[in-house]
Backbone as JSON, one array per atom type, in Angstrom:
{
  "sequence": "XXXXXXXXXXXXXXXXXXXXXXXXXXXXXXXXXXXXXXXXXXXXXXXXXXXXXXXXXXXXXXXXXXXXXXXXXXXXXXXXXXXXXXXXXXXXXXXXXXXXXXXXX",
  "N": [[160.49, 75.97, 46.0], [157.33, 76.89, 47.07], [154.15, 77.51, 45.58], [151.22, 78.6, 45.75], [147.4, 77.85, 44.75], [145.95, 79.59, 44.08], [148.01, 81.77, 43.11], [149.09, 80.31, 41.17], [147.45, 80.07, 39.22], [146.72, 82.51, 38.61], [148.89, 83.28, 37.05], [148.85, 81.67, 34.99], [146.46, 82.65, 34.24], [147.38, 84.61, 33.15], [148.99, 84.1, 30.99], [147.72, 82.74, 29.41], [146.33, 85.14, 28.31], [147.89, 86.63, 26.29], [148.32, 87.71, 23.29], [149.22, 85.48, 20.76], [151.03, 86.27, 18.39], [152.57, 88.54, 19.65], [155.3, 90.69, 20.53], [155.78, 90.22, 23.63], [154.52, 87.12, 23.79], [156.71, 86.26, 22.07], [158.66, 86.48, 23.19], [158.57, 85.11, 25.69], [158.17, 82.13, 24.11], [160.65, 81.87, 23.45], [162.05, 81.93, 26.25], [160.78, 79.48, 27.18], [161.91, 78.03, 25.97], [164.7, 77.71, 25.73], [167.05, 76.0, 28.06], [168.42, 76.7, 30.15], [167.84, 76.29, 32.92], [168.51, 74.05, 33.75], [171.14, 74.07, 34.51], [171.79, 75.94, 36.09], [171.33, 78.39, 38.73], [167.73, 79.53, 39.74], [167.96, 81.62, 41.0], [170.3, 83.03, 39.5], [168.95, 83.14, 37.06], [167.2, 85.02, 37.57], [168.32, 87.26, 38.75], [169.75, 87.81, 35.83], [167.99, 88.02, 34.62], [166.47, 90.43, 35.55], [168.28, 92.19, 35.33], [168.02, 92.73, 32.57], [165.28, 94.13, 32.26], [165.67, 96.24, 33.54], [167.97, 97.37, 31.67], [167.43, 97.34, 29.0], [168.34, 97.76, 26.66], [170.02, 95.61, 26.31], [169.01, 93.39, 25.29], [169.75, 91.51, 22.96], [172.11, 90.31, 24.06], [171.53, 89.66, 26.34], [169.97, 87.26, 25.5], [171.62, 85.72, 23.89], [173.78, 85.21, 25.88], [171.7, 83.47, 27.88], [170.88, 81.32, 26.15], [173.56, 80.38, 26.37], [173.84, 79.37, 28.92], [173.47, 76.59, 29.35], [175.74, 75.53, 28.0], [174.85, 74.37, 25.76], [173.89, 75.26, 22.53], [171.02, 74.83, 21.28], [168.85, 73.64, 17.94], [166.23, 74.52, 18.1], [166.34, 76.73, 19.97], [167.94, 78.53, 18.74], [166.09, 78.9, 16.56], [163.72, 80.15, 18.04], [165.18, 82.35, 18.76], [165.35, 83.49, 16.2], [162.79, 84.28, 15.62], [162.13, 85.58, 17.31], [162.73, 88.22, 16.25], [164.13, 90.43, 16.78], [165.04, 93.75, 15.82], [165.46, 96.14, 16.7], [167.11, 96.45, 20.05], [165.55, 98.3, 21.96], [163.17, 99.22, 20.62], [161.88, 96.76, 20.29], [161.6, 95.91, 23.22], [159.99, 98.13, 24.24], [157.68, 97.65, 22.61], [156.91, 95.61, 23.65], [156.22, 96.84, 26.64], [154.5, 98.03, 26.4], [152.66, 96.58, 25.12], [152.62, 94.55, 27.35], [150.78, 96.54, 29.29], [148.51, 96.88, 27.82], [146.89, 94.56, 28.49], [144.35, 92.5, 30.55], [143.73, 91.22, 33.4]],
  "CA": [[159.47, 76.8, 46.21], [155.45, 76.51, 47.33], [153.29, 78.0, 44.85], [149.38, 78.43, 45.91], [146.67, 77.25, 43.5], [145.6, 81.05, 43.17], [148.93, 82.56, 42.37], [149.13, 79.42, 39.96], [145.99, 80.38, 38.49], [146.6, 83.73, 38.27], [149.99, 83.28, 35.77], [147.82, 80.86, 33.51], [145.4, 83.28, 33.13], [148.35, 85.75, 32.32], [149.47, 83.21, 29.88], [146.14, 82.77, 28.14], [145.59, 86.7, 27.51], [148.76, 87.08, 25.69], [148.6, 87.69, 21.97], [150.24, 84.45, 20.09], [152.03, 87.56, 17.8], [152.99, 90.11, 20.47], [156.37, 90.46, 21.25], [155.86, 89.1, 24.76], [154.72, 86.06, 23.43], [157.66, 85.69, 21.28], [159.78, 86.13, 24.21], [158.41, 84.2, 26.4], [158.29, 81.19, 23.71], [162.18, 82.08, 23.68], [162.28, 81.6, 27.57], [160.35, 78.25, 27.46], [162.33, 76.69, 24.95], [165.89, 77.77, 26.49], [167.21, 75.06, 28.84], [169.25, 77.67, 31.0], [167.36, 76.21, 34.27], [169.07, 72.74, 34.14], [172.39, 74.34, 34.81], [171.64, 78.06, 36.23], [169.91, 78.4, 39.46], [166.99, 80.43, 39.73], [168.23, 83.05, 41.61], [170.98, 83.55, 38.64], [168.44, 83.51, 35.99], [166.05, 86.18, 37.86], [169.8, 88.17, 38.7], [170.07, 88.55, 34.42], [166.18, 88.57, 33.87], [166.07, 92.04, 35.9], [169.2, 93.25, 34.34], [167.49, 92.88, 31.19], [164.12, 94.57, 32.84], [166.71, 97.82, 34.16], [168.83, 97.92, 30.83], [166.53, 96.58, 27.59], [169.12, 97.51, 25.25], [170.89, 94.52, 26.61], [168.33, 92.32, 24.95], [170.8, 91.1, 22.32], [173.57, 90.11, 25.09], [171.13, 88.65, 27.62], [169.37, 85.83, 24.88], [172.78, 84.53, 24.0], [173.69, 84.71, 27.54], [170.35, 82.68, 28.49], [171.12, 80.2, 25.65], [174.45, 79.75, 26.71], [173.63, 78.93, 30.24], [173.93, 75.25, 29.05], [176.6, 75.19, 26.87], [174.36, 73.92, 24.44], [173.05, 75.93, 21.54], [169.98, 74.23, 19.81], [168.56, 74.38, 16.65], [164.98, 75.1, 19.08], [167.06, 77.86, 20.62], [167.83, 79.36, 17.46], [164.85, 79.27, 15.69], [163.18, 81.08, 18.94], [165.96, 83.58, 18.65], [165.05, 84.14, 15.18], [161.47, 84.35, 15.65], [162.14, 87.45, 17.9], [162.77, 89.07, 15.08], [164.8, 91.81, 16.61], [166.04, 94.44, 14.73], [166.51, 97.5, 17.87], [166.07, 95.87, 21.02], [164.88, 99.4, 22.37], [162.03, 98.82, 20.04], [161.23, 95.53, 20.96], [160.96, 96.26, 24.86], [159.57, 99.25, 24.52], [156.7, 96.98, 22.23], [156.65, 94.52, 25.03], [155.98, 97.16, 27.78], [152.92, 98.9, 25.57], [151.78, 94.86, 25.44], [151.63, 94.26, 29.01], [150.03, 97.64, 29.4], [147.55, 96.57, 27.78], [146.65, 93.24, 29.41], [143.87, 93.21, 31.76], [143.21, 90.29, 34.08]],
  "C": [[157.92, 76.64, 46.11], [154.99, 77.88, 46.48], [151.74, 77.86, 45.04], [148.65, 78.07, 44.91], [146.33, 79.06, 43.04], [146.72, 82.14, 42.24], [149.2, 81.73, 40.86], [148.25, 79.37, 38.68], [146.3, 81.73, 37.62], [147.92, 84.28, 37.06], [149.4, 82.29, 34.65], [147.16, 81.91, 33.04], [146.42, 84.51, 32.22], [148.65, 85.46, 31.12], [148.81, 83.46, 28.72], [145.88, 84.05, 27.42], [146.82, 87.18, 27.12], [149.0, 87.09, 24.42], [149.67, 86.81, 21.4], [151.23, 85.44, 19.77], [152.29, 88.58, 18.28], [154.57, 89.54, 20.73], [156.45, 89.72, 22.98], [155.5, 87.77, 24.59], [155.77, 85.3, 23.07], [158.9, 85.21, 22.59], [159.62, 85.13, 25.08], [158.42, 82.48, 25.7], [159.78, 81.09, 23.87], [162.81, 81.52, 24.51], [162.15, 79.87, 27.82], [161.57, 77.04, 26.27], [163.93, 76.43, 25.24], [165.96, 76.71, 27.65], [168.54, 75.83, 29.9], [169.15, 77.35, 32.59], [168.29, 75.01, 34.65], [170.35, 72.93, 34.7], [172.63, 75.46, 36.04], [170.63, 77.67, 37.47], [168.94, 79.46, 39.39], [167.37, 81.96, 39.84], [169.11, 83.7, 40.47], [170.48, 84.04, 37.58], [167.6, 84.72, 36.22], [166.72, 87.46, 38.01], [169.43, 89.06, 36.83], [168.91, 88.83, 33.8], [166.27, 90.15, 34.4], [166.87, 92.45, 35.71], [168.89, 93.76, 33.25], [166.43, 93.8, 31.49], [164.86, 96.08, 32.78], [167.41, 98.22, 33.09], [168.37, 97.08, 29.35], [167.14, 96.71, 26.27], [169.6, 96.39, 25.21], [169.92, 93.05, 25.74], [169.16, 91.11, 24.03], [171.9, 89.88, 23.09], [172.31, 88.96, 25.91], [170.41, 87.05, 26.68], [170.56, 85.54, 24.43], [173.3, 84.43, 25.42], [172.89, 83.59, 28.12], [170.64, 81.2, 27.98], [172.18, 79.41, 25.86], [174.83, 79.01, 28.19], [174.12, 77.26, 30.3], [174.89, 74.63, 28.52], [175.93, 74.55, 25.69], [173.34, 74.59, 23.7], [172.22, 75.08, 20.74], [169.76, 74.37, 18.85], [167.04, 74.96, 17.26], [165.52, 76.33, 19.29], [167.14, 78.9, 19.68], [166.66, 80.03, 16.52], [164.24, 80.12, 16.7], [163.59, 82.16, 18.62], [165.64, 84.25, 17.47], [163.68, 84.6, 15.23], [161.11, 85.55, 16.64], [161.9, 88.3, 17.13], [163.21, 90.64, 15.96], [165.48, 92.54, 16.05], [166.81, 95.75, 15.47], [165.57, 97.09, 19.09], [165.41, 96.88, 21.74], [163.37, 99.05, 22.2], [161.49, 98.04, 20.07], [160.53, 95.68, 22.33], [160.21, 97.24, 24.71], [157.77, 98.78, 24.32], [155.94, 96.49, 23.21], [155.91, 95.24, 26.2], [154.32, 97.45, 27.11], [152.0, 97.02, 25.38], [151.27, 94.5, 26.83], [151.17, 95.26, 29.52], [148.64, 97.33, 29.19], [146.58, 95.11, 27.84], [145.75, 93.74, 30.42], [143.25, 91.84, 32.34], [142.14, 90.7, 35.36]]
}
């Protein structure tokens, strides 16, 4: 994957602009904690994640699927999952989309 400097800077600026206590930040922290990419091709992870975006109610199942890709459920992954604080997947994702809409780059 070739990533040019502008796209990289754009992604960094996006990450920096995310409030640390937001649902988006918590979800990204969860993603960074998992080791799914170790044994799963990026195309599979993209497919799984796009399915989540299209079906937000699948969030609890998606988190388990992502954590289980390497067949090694770590303490860090469980903690990141707990930090998501998901009580209602639909509400969590609706708030996440509102947070995304408020970001300005």
